[in-house]
Coordinates of C-alpha atoms in Angstrom, one line a residue:
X78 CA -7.2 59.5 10.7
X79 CA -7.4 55.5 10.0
X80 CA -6.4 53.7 12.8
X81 CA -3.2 52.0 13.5
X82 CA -2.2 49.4 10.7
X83 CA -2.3 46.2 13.5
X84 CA -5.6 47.5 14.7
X85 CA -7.2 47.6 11.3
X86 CA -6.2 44.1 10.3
X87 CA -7.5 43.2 13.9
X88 CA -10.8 44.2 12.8
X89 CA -10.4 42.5 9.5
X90 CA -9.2 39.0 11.1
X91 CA -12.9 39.6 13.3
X92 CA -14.6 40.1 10.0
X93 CA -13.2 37.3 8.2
X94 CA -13.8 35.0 11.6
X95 CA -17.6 36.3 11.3
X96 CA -18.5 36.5 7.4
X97 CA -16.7 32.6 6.9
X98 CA -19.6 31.4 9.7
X99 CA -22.3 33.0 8.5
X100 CA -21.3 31.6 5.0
X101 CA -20.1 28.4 5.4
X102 CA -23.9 28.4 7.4
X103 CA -25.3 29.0 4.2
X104 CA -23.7 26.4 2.3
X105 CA -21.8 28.7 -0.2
X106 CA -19.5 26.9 -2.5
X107 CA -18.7 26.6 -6.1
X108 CA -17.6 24.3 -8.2
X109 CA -15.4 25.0 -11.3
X110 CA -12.4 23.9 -13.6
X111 CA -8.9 24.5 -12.8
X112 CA -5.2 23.4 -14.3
X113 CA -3.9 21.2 -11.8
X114 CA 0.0 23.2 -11.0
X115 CA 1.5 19.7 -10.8
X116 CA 0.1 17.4 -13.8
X117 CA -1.1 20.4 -16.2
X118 CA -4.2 18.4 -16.5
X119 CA -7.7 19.8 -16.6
X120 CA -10.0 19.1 -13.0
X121 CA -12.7 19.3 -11.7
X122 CA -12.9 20.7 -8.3
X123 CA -15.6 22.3 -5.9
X124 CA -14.4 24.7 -3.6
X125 CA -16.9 26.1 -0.1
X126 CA -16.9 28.1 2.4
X127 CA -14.7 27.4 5.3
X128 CA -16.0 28.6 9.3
X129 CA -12.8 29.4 11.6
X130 CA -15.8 29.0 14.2
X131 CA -16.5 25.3 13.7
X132 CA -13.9 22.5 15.7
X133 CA -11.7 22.2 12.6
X134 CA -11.3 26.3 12.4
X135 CA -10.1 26.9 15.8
X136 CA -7.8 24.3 15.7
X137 CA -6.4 25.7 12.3
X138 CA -6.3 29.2 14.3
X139 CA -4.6 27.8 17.1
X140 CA -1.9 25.6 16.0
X141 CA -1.3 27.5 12.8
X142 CA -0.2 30.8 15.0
X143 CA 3.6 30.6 14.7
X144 CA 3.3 28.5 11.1
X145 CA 1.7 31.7 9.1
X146 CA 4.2 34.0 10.1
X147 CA 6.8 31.5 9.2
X148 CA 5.3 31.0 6.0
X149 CA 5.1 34.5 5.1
X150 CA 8.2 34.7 2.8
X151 CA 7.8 39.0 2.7
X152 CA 9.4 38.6 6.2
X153 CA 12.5 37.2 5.1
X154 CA 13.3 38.4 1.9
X155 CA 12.5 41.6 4.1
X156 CA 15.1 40.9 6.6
X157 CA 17.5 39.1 4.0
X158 CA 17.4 42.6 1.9
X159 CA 18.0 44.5 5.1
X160 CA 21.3 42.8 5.6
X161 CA 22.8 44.2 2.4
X162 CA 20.6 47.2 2.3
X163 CA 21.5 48.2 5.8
X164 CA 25.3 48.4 5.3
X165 CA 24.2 50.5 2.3
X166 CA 23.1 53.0 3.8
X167 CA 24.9 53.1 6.7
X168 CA 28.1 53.0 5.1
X169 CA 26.5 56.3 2.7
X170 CA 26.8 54.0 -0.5
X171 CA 23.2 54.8 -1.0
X172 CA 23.4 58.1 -0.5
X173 CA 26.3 59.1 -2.8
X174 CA 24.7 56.7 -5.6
X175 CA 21.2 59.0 -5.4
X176 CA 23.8 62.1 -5.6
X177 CA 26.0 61.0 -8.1
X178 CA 22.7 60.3 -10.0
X179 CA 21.4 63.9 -9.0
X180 CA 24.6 65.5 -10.4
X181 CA 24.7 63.3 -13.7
X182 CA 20.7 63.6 -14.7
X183 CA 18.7 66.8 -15.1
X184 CA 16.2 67.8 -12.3
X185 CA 13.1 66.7 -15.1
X186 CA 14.8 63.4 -15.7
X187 CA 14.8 61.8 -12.3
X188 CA 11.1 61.1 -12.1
X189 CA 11.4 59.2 -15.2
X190 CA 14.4 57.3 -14.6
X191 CA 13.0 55.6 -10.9
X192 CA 9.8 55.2 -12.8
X193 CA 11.4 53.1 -15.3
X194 CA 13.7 51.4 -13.3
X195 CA 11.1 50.8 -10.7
X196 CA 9.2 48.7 -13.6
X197 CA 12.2 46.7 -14.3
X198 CA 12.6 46.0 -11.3
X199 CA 10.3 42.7 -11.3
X200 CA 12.5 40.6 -12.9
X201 CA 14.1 40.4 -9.4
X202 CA 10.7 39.5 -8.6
X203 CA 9.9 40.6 -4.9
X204 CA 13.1 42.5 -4.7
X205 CA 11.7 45.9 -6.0
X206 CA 9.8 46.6 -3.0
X207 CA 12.6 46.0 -1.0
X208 CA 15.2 47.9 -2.7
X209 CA 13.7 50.6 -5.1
X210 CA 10.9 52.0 -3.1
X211 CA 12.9 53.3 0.1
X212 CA 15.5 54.3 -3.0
X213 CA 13.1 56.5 -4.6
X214 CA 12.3 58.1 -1.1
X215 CA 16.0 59.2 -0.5
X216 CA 16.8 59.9 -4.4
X217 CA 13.8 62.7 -3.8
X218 CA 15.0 64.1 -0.4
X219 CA 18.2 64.2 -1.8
X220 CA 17.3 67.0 -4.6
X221 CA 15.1 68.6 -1.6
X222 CA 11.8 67.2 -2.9
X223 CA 9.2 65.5 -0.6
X224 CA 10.5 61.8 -0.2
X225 CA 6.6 60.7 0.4
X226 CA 6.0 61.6 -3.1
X227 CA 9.3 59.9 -4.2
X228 CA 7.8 56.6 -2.3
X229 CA 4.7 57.0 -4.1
X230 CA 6.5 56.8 -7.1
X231 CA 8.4 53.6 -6.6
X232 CA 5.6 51.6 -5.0
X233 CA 3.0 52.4 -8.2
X234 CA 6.3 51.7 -10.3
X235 CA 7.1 48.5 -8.8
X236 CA 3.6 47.1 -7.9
X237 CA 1.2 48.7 -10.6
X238 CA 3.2 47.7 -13.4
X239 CA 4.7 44.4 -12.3
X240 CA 3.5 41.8 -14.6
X241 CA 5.4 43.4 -17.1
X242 CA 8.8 43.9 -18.6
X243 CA 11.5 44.1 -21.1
X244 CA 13.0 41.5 -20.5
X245 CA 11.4 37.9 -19.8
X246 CA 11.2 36.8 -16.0
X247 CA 10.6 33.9 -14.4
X248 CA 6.7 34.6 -13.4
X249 CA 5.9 34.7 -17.2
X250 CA 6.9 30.8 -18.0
X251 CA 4.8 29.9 -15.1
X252 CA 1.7 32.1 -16.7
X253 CA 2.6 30.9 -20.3
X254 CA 2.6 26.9 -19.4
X255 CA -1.1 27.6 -17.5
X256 CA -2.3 29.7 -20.7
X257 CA -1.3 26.7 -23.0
X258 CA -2.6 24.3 -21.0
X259 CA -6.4 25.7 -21.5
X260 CA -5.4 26.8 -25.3
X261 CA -4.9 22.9 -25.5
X262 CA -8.6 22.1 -24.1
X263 CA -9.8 23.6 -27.3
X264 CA -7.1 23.4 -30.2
X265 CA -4.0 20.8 -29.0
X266 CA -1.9 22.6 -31.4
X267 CA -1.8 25.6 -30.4
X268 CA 0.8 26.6 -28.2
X269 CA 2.4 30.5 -27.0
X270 CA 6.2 30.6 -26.3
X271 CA 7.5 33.0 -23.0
X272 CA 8.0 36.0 -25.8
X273 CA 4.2 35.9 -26.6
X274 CA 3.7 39.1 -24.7
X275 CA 7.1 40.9 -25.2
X276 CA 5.9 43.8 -27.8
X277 CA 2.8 44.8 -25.8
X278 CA 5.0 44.7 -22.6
X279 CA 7.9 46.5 -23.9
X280 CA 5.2 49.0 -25.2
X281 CA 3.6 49.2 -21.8
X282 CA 7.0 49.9 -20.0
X283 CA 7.1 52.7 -22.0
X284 CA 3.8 54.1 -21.9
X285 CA 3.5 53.2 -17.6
X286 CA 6.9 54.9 -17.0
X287 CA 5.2 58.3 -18.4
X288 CA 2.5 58.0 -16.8
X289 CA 3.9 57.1 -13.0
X290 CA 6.3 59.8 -13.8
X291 CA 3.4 62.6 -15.0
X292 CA 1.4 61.5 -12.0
X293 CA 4.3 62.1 -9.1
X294 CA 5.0 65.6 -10.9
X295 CA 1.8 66.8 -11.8
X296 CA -0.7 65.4 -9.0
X297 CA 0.9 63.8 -6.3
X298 CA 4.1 66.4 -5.1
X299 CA 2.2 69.3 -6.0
X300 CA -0.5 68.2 -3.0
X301 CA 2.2 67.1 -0.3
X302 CA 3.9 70.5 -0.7
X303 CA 7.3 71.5 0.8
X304 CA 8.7 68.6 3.2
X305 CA 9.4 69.3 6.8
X306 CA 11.9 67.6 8.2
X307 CA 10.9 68.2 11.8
X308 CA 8.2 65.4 10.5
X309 CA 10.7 62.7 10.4
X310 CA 10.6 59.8 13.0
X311 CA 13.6 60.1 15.6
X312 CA 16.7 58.7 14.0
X313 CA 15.7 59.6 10.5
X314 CA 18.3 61.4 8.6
X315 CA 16.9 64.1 6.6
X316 CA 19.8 66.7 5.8
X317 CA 20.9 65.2 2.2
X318 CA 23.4 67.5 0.6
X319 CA 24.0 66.6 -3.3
X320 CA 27.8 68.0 -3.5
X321 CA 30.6 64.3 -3.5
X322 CA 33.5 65.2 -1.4
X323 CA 36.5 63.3 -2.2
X324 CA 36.0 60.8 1.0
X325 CA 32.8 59.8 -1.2
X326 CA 34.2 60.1 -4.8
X327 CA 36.7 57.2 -3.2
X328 CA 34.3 55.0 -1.9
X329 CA 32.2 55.3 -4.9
X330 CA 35.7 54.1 -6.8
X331 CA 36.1 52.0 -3.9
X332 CA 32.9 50.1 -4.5
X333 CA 33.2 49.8 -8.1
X334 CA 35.8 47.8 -7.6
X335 CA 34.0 45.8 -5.6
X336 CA 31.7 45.4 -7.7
X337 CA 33.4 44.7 -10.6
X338 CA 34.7 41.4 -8.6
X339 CA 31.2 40.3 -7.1
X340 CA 30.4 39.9 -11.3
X341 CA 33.1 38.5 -12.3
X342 CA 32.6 36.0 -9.1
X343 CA 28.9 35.2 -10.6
X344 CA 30.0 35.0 -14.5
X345 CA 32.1 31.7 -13.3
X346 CA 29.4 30.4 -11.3
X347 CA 26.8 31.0 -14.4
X348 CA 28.4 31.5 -17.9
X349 CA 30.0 28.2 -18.5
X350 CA 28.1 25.0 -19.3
X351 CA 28.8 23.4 -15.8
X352 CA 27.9 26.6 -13.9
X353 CA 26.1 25.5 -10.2
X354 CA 23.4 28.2 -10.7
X355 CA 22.3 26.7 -13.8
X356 CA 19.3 24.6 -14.1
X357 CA 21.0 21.0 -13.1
X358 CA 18.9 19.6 -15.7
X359 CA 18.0 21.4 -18.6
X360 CA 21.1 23.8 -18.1
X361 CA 19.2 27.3 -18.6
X362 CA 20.2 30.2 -17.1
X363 CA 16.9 32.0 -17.0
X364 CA 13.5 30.8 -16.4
X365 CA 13.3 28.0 -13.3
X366 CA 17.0 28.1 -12.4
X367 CA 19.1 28.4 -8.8
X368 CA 20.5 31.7 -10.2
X369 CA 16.7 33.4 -10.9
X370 CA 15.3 31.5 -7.9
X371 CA 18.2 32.9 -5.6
X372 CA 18.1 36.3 -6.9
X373 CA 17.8 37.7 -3.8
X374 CA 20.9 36.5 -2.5
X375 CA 22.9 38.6 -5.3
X376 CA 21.0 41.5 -4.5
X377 CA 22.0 40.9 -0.6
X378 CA 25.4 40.5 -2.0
X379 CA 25.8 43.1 -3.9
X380 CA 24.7 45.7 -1.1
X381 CA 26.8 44.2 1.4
X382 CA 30.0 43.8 -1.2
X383 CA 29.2 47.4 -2.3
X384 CA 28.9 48.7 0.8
X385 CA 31.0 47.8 3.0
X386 CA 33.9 48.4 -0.1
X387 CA 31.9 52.2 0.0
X388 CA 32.7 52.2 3.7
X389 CA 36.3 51.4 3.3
X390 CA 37.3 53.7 0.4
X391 CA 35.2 56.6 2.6
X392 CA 36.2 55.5 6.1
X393 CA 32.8 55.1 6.9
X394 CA 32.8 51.5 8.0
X395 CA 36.2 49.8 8.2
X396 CA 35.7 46.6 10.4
X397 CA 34.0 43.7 10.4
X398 CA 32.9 44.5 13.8
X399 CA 31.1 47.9 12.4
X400 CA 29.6 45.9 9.4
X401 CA 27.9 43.8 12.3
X402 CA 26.6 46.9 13.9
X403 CA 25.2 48.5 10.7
X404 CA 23.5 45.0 9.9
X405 CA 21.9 45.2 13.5
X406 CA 21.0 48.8 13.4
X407 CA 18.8 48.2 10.1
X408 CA 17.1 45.3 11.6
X409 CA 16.3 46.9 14.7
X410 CA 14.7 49.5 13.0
X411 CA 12.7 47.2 11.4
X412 CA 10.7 46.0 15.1
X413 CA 6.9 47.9 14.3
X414 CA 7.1 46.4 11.2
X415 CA 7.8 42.5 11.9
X416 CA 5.1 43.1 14.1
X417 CA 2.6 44.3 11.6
X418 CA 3.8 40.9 9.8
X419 CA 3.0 39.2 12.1
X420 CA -0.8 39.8 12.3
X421 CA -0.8 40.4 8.8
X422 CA 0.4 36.8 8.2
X423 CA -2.3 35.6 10.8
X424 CA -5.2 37.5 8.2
X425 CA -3.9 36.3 5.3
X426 CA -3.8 32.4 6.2
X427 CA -7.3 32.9 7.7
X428 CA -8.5 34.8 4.4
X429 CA -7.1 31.8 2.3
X430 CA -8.6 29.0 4.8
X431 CA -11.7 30.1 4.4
X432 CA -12.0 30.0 0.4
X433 CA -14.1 33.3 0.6
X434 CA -11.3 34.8 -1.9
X435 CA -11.8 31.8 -4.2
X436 CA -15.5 31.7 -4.0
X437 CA -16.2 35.6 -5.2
X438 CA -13.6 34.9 -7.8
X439 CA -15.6 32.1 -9.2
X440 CA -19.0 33.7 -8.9
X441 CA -17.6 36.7 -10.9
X442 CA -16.1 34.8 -13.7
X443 CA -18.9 33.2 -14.0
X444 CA -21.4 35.6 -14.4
X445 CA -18.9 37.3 -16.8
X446 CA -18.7 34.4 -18.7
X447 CA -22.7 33.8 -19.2
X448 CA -22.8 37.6 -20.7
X449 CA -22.7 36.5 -24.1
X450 CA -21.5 39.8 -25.4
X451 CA -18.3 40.4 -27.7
X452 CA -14.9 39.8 -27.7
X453 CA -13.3 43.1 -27.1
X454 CA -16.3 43.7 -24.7
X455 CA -15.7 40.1 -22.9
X456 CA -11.7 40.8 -22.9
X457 CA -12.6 44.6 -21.0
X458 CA -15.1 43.2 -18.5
X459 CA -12.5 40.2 -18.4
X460 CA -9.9 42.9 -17.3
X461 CA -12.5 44.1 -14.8
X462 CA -13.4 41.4 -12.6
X463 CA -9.5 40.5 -12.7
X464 CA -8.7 43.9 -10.8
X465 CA -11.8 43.4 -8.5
X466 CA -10.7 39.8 -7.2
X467 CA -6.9 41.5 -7.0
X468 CA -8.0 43.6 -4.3
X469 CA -8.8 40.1 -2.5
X470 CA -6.4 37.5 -4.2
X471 CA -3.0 39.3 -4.9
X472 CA -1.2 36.2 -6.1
X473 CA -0.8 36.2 -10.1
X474 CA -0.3 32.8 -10.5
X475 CA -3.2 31.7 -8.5
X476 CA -5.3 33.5 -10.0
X477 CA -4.3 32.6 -13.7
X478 CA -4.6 28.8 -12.3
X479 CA -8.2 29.8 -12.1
X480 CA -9.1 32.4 -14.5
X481 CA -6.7 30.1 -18.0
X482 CA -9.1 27.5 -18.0
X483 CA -12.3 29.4 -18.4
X484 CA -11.7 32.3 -20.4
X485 CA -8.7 31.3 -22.4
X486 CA -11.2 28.5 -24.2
X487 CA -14.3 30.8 -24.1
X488 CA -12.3 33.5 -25.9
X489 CA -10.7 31.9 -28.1
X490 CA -13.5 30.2 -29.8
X491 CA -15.1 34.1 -30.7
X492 CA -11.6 34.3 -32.3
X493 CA -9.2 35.9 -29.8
X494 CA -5.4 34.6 -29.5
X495 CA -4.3 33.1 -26.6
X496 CA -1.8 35.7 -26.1
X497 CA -4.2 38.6 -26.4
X498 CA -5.9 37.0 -23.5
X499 CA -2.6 36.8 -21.2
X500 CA -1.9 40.6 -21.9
X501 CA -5.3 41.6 -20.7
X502 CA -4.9 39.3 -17.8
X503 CA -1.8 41.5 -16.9
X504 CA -3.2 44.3 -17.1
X505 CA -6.6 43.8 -14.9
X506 CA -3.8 42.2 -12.5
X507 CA -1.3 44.9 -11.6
X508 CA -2.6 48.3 -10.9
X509 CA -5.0 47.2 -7.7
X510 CA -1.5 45.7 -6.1
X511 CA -0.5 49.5 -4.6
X512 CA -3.5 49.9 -3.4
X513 CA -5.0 46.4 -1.3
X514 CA -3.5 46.0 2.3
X515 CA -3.6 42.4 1.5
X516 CA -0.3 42.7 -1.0
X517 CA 2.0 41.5 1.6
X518 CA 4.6 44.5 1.1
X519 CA 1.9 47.6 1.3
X520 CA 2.9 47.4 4.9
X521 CA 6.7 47.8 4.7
X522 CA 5.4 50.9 2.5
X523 CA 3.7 52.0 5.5
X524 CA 7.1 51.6 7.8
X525 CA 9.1 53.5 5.0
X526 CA 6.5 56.3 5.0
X527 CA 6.3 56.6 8.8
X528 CA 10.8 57.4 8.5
X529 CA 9.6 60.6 6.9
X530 CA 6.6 61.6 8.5
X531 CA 6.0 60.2 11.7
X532 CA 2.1 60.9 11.6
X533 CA 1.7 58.3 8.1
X534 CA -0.2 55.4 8.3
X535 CA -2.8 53.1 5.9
X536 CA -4.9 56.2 4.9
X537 CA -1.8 58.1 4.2
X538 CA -0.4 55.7 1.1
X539 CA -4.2 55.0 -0.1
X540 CA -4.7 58.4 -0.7
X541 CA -1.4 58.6 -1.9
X542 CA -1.5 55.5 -4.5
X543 CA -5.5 56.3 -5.6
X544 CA -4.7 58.5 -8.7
X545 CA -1.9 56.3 -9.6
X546 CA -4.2 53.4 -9.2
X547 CA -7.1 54.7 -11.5
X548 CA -5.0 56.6 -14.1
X549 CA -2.8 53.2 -14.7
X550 CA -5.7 51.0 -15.0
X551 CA -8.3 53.3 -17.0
X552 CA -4.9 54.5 -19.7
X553 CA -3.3 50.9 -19.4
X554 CA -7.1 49.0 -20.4
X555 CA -6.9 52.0 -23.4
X556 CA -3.8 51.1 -24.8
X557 CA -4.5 47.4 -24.4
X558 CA -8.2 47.7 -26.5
X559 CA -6.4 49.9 -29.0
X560 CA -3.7 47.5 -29.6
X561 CA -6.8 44.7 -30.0
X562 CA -8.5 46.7 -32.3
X563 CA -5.7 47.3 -34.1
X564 CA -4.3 43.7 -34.6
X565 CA -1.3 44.8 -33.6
X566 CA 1.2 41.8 -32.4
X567 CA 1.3 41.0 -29.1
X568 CA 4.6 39.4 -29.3
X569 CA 7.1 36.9 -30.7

């Protein structure tokens, strides 16, 4: 029953055009400290309210129109994953993966392992939501289980878990330089390395994929009930048999092989010393690198080498010429959403203009940070107001930019490592991402819903993500003020 997605972010774009008047009227501003992203030094800034009504607002609305949807990079990485991913599943690589991962793992299992892999996904960064999620949704269809719930499962995977991992990504040197730099405000010598975190993460990986998994089988399928395919969007292919013929045992071999070669390809271009996708200057491989800054591209690569090798070996798609059409197909089917991009991107860059984001973040630290109460208490409420201002300000680095140089000094004079304060900044950042229509792919969730049932829209994956949303953040703040209490290492 909520309206269409465009018309509810019409009627925020009004509100945000209305509250940044009456506001910026007012005089709201705040001033506050912040770590400067390009010096690493400590400044002093004052941030207010900006009006989209005054002269200087309705010039930004009117020549920024075309410039926010260009600068809203979910478009395309959307588009660039659609190339690959297209002749994926066009081709049926996709499809015989899920079965051939049907066939292999017990019924129980499957939950577990998209849960888990849908957590690892981050260290591809954006390239989760892209790839895994609308995975998840045919992986669940294919062992005749409702893809919605398998959808749900990949989105709270991917977005209420991603700030950690098992393995170290690039986001976490960017948060581990800001979290030194306000360590150094009060001790100079103390520093954190990019494994700071590693032991509580690896733990949380764990304890997350049960829970995602626990939630889709005990809570969320149970409610959708049986699927109906006559609920599908035209076009939609729901009949997903999970036998391999021999046409699709060869183009699984087929695609190996092409696999196989597309790695062997990147080995030479990363391995050696001289590799062009390592760091020109300090020759690392991962961390602030071409290869970890271009991941996407292998991930295009890989589908389209994959694929189209699938399509060979199974005589699904043998030309160029029928690559080409598979590509097209995809990012046709992809019109509604661009569409919802591109007011989306229009809210977003209005949001940000005005500061309003900024401003409530501020005000909340700050009356957090005039509490005076504990350290464990102060971490918890910490955790708090970090969800709240997620809902509004999805970025994690942004936010740490602001929040390092306040509470990583505050806390760590009542004793508190600067580490412990990182891990409960990941924790009050993640879980609120599958739930705010202001994380730029909740969206392209909605466009993967509406393949299955035609009738989904924003109040659809709410209600959908809500118990993932509270379980993961009341369980995930549990585990984190056990391991506090417990003075158990955070990492290396």
């Amino acid at each position: 029953m909520v309206p269409h997605p465009v018309v509810i972010f019409l009627i925020l774009i009004a509100i945000v055009i209305a509250l940044s008047a009456l506001l910026s009227l007012f005089g709201a501003a705040v001033t506050f400290e912040r770590i400067n992203a390009d010096t690493h030094e400590i400044e002093t800034a004052t941030t207010e309210i900006r009006s989209l009504l005054n002269a200087d607002g309705i010039r930004f609305m009117y020549v920024s129109l075309v410039p926010n949807f260009m600068a809203f990079t979910a478009v395309g990485l959307m588009i660039a994953a659609m190339i690959g991913a297209g002749v994926a599943e066009e081709s049926g690589l996709v499809t015989a993966l899920i079965h051939k991962l049907v066939i292999v793992s017990p019924r129980w299992a499957l939950t577990y392992i998209l849960a888990f892999v849908g957590i690892l996904a981050s260290v591809a960064a954006d390239a989760g939501y892209l790839v895994l999620i609308p995975l998840a949704g045919i992986a669940y269809l294919a062992v005749g289980r409702h893809p919605l719930a398998g959808l749900a499962l990949g989105f709270a995977a991917v977005a209420g878990a991603f700030t950690v991992n098992m393995l170290i990504k690039p986001l976490d040197t960017v948060l581990v330089e800001f979290t030194n730099d306000a360590a150094h405000l009060v001790d100079p010598s103390t520093s954190i390395g990019l494994a700071s975190n590693i032991w509580f993460s690896i733990a949380s990986v764990a304890f997350l994929t049960v829970i995602i998994a626990f939630i889709s089988d005990r809570m969320i399928e149970p409610r959708l009930g049986a699927y109906r395919p006559q609920d599908a969007a035209a076009g939609t292919t729901t009949d997903q048999s999970t036998m391999l013929g021999e046409q699709e045992s060869r183009g699984l071999r087929f695609a190996g092989v092409g696999l196989l070669g597309l790695i062997v390809v990147f080995c030479l271009l990363t391995i050696p010393s001289w590799g062009p996708l390592r760091n020109p200057g300090t020759g690392e491989l991962i961390g602030d690198s071409p290869f970890m800054n271009g991941l996407i591209g292998l991930i295009v690569l890989m589908f389209l080498v994959t694929g189209w090798a699938y399509g060979i070996g199974a005589g699904t798609l043998r030309t160029l010429t029928e690559v080409v059409g598979a590509i097209e197909k995809s990012i046709k089917s992809m019109g509604g959403t661009i569409f919802l991009f591109f007011i989306l991107s229009q809210f977003v860059a209005y949001f940000t203009y005005t500061n309003i984001g900024t401003v409530m973040a501020l005000s909340l630290s700050g009356v957090l940070q005039a509490a005076n109460i504990g350290a464990l208490p102060l971490l918890l409420g910490f955790i708090v107001v970090v969800a709240i201002i997620d809902l509004l300000l999805t970025g994690a680095i942004a936010k740490w930019a602001i929040f390092a140089p306040v509470f990583v000094p505050l806390l760590m004079q009542l004793g508190v490592e600067p580490e412990a304060v990182l891990a409960a900044y990941r924790v009050g950042d993640s879980p609120m991402n599958a739930i705010t229509p202001l994380n730029a792919y909740f969206a392209l969730v909605v466009g993967f819903a509406q393949k299955y049932d035609k009738g989904a829209g924003v109040g659809t994956i709410v209600s959908l993500m809500l118990p993932y949303v509270v379980w993961l953040f009341v369980l995930w703040t549990a585990l984190f003020a056990i391991w506090q209490i417990l003075g158990l290492p955070w990492g290396i």
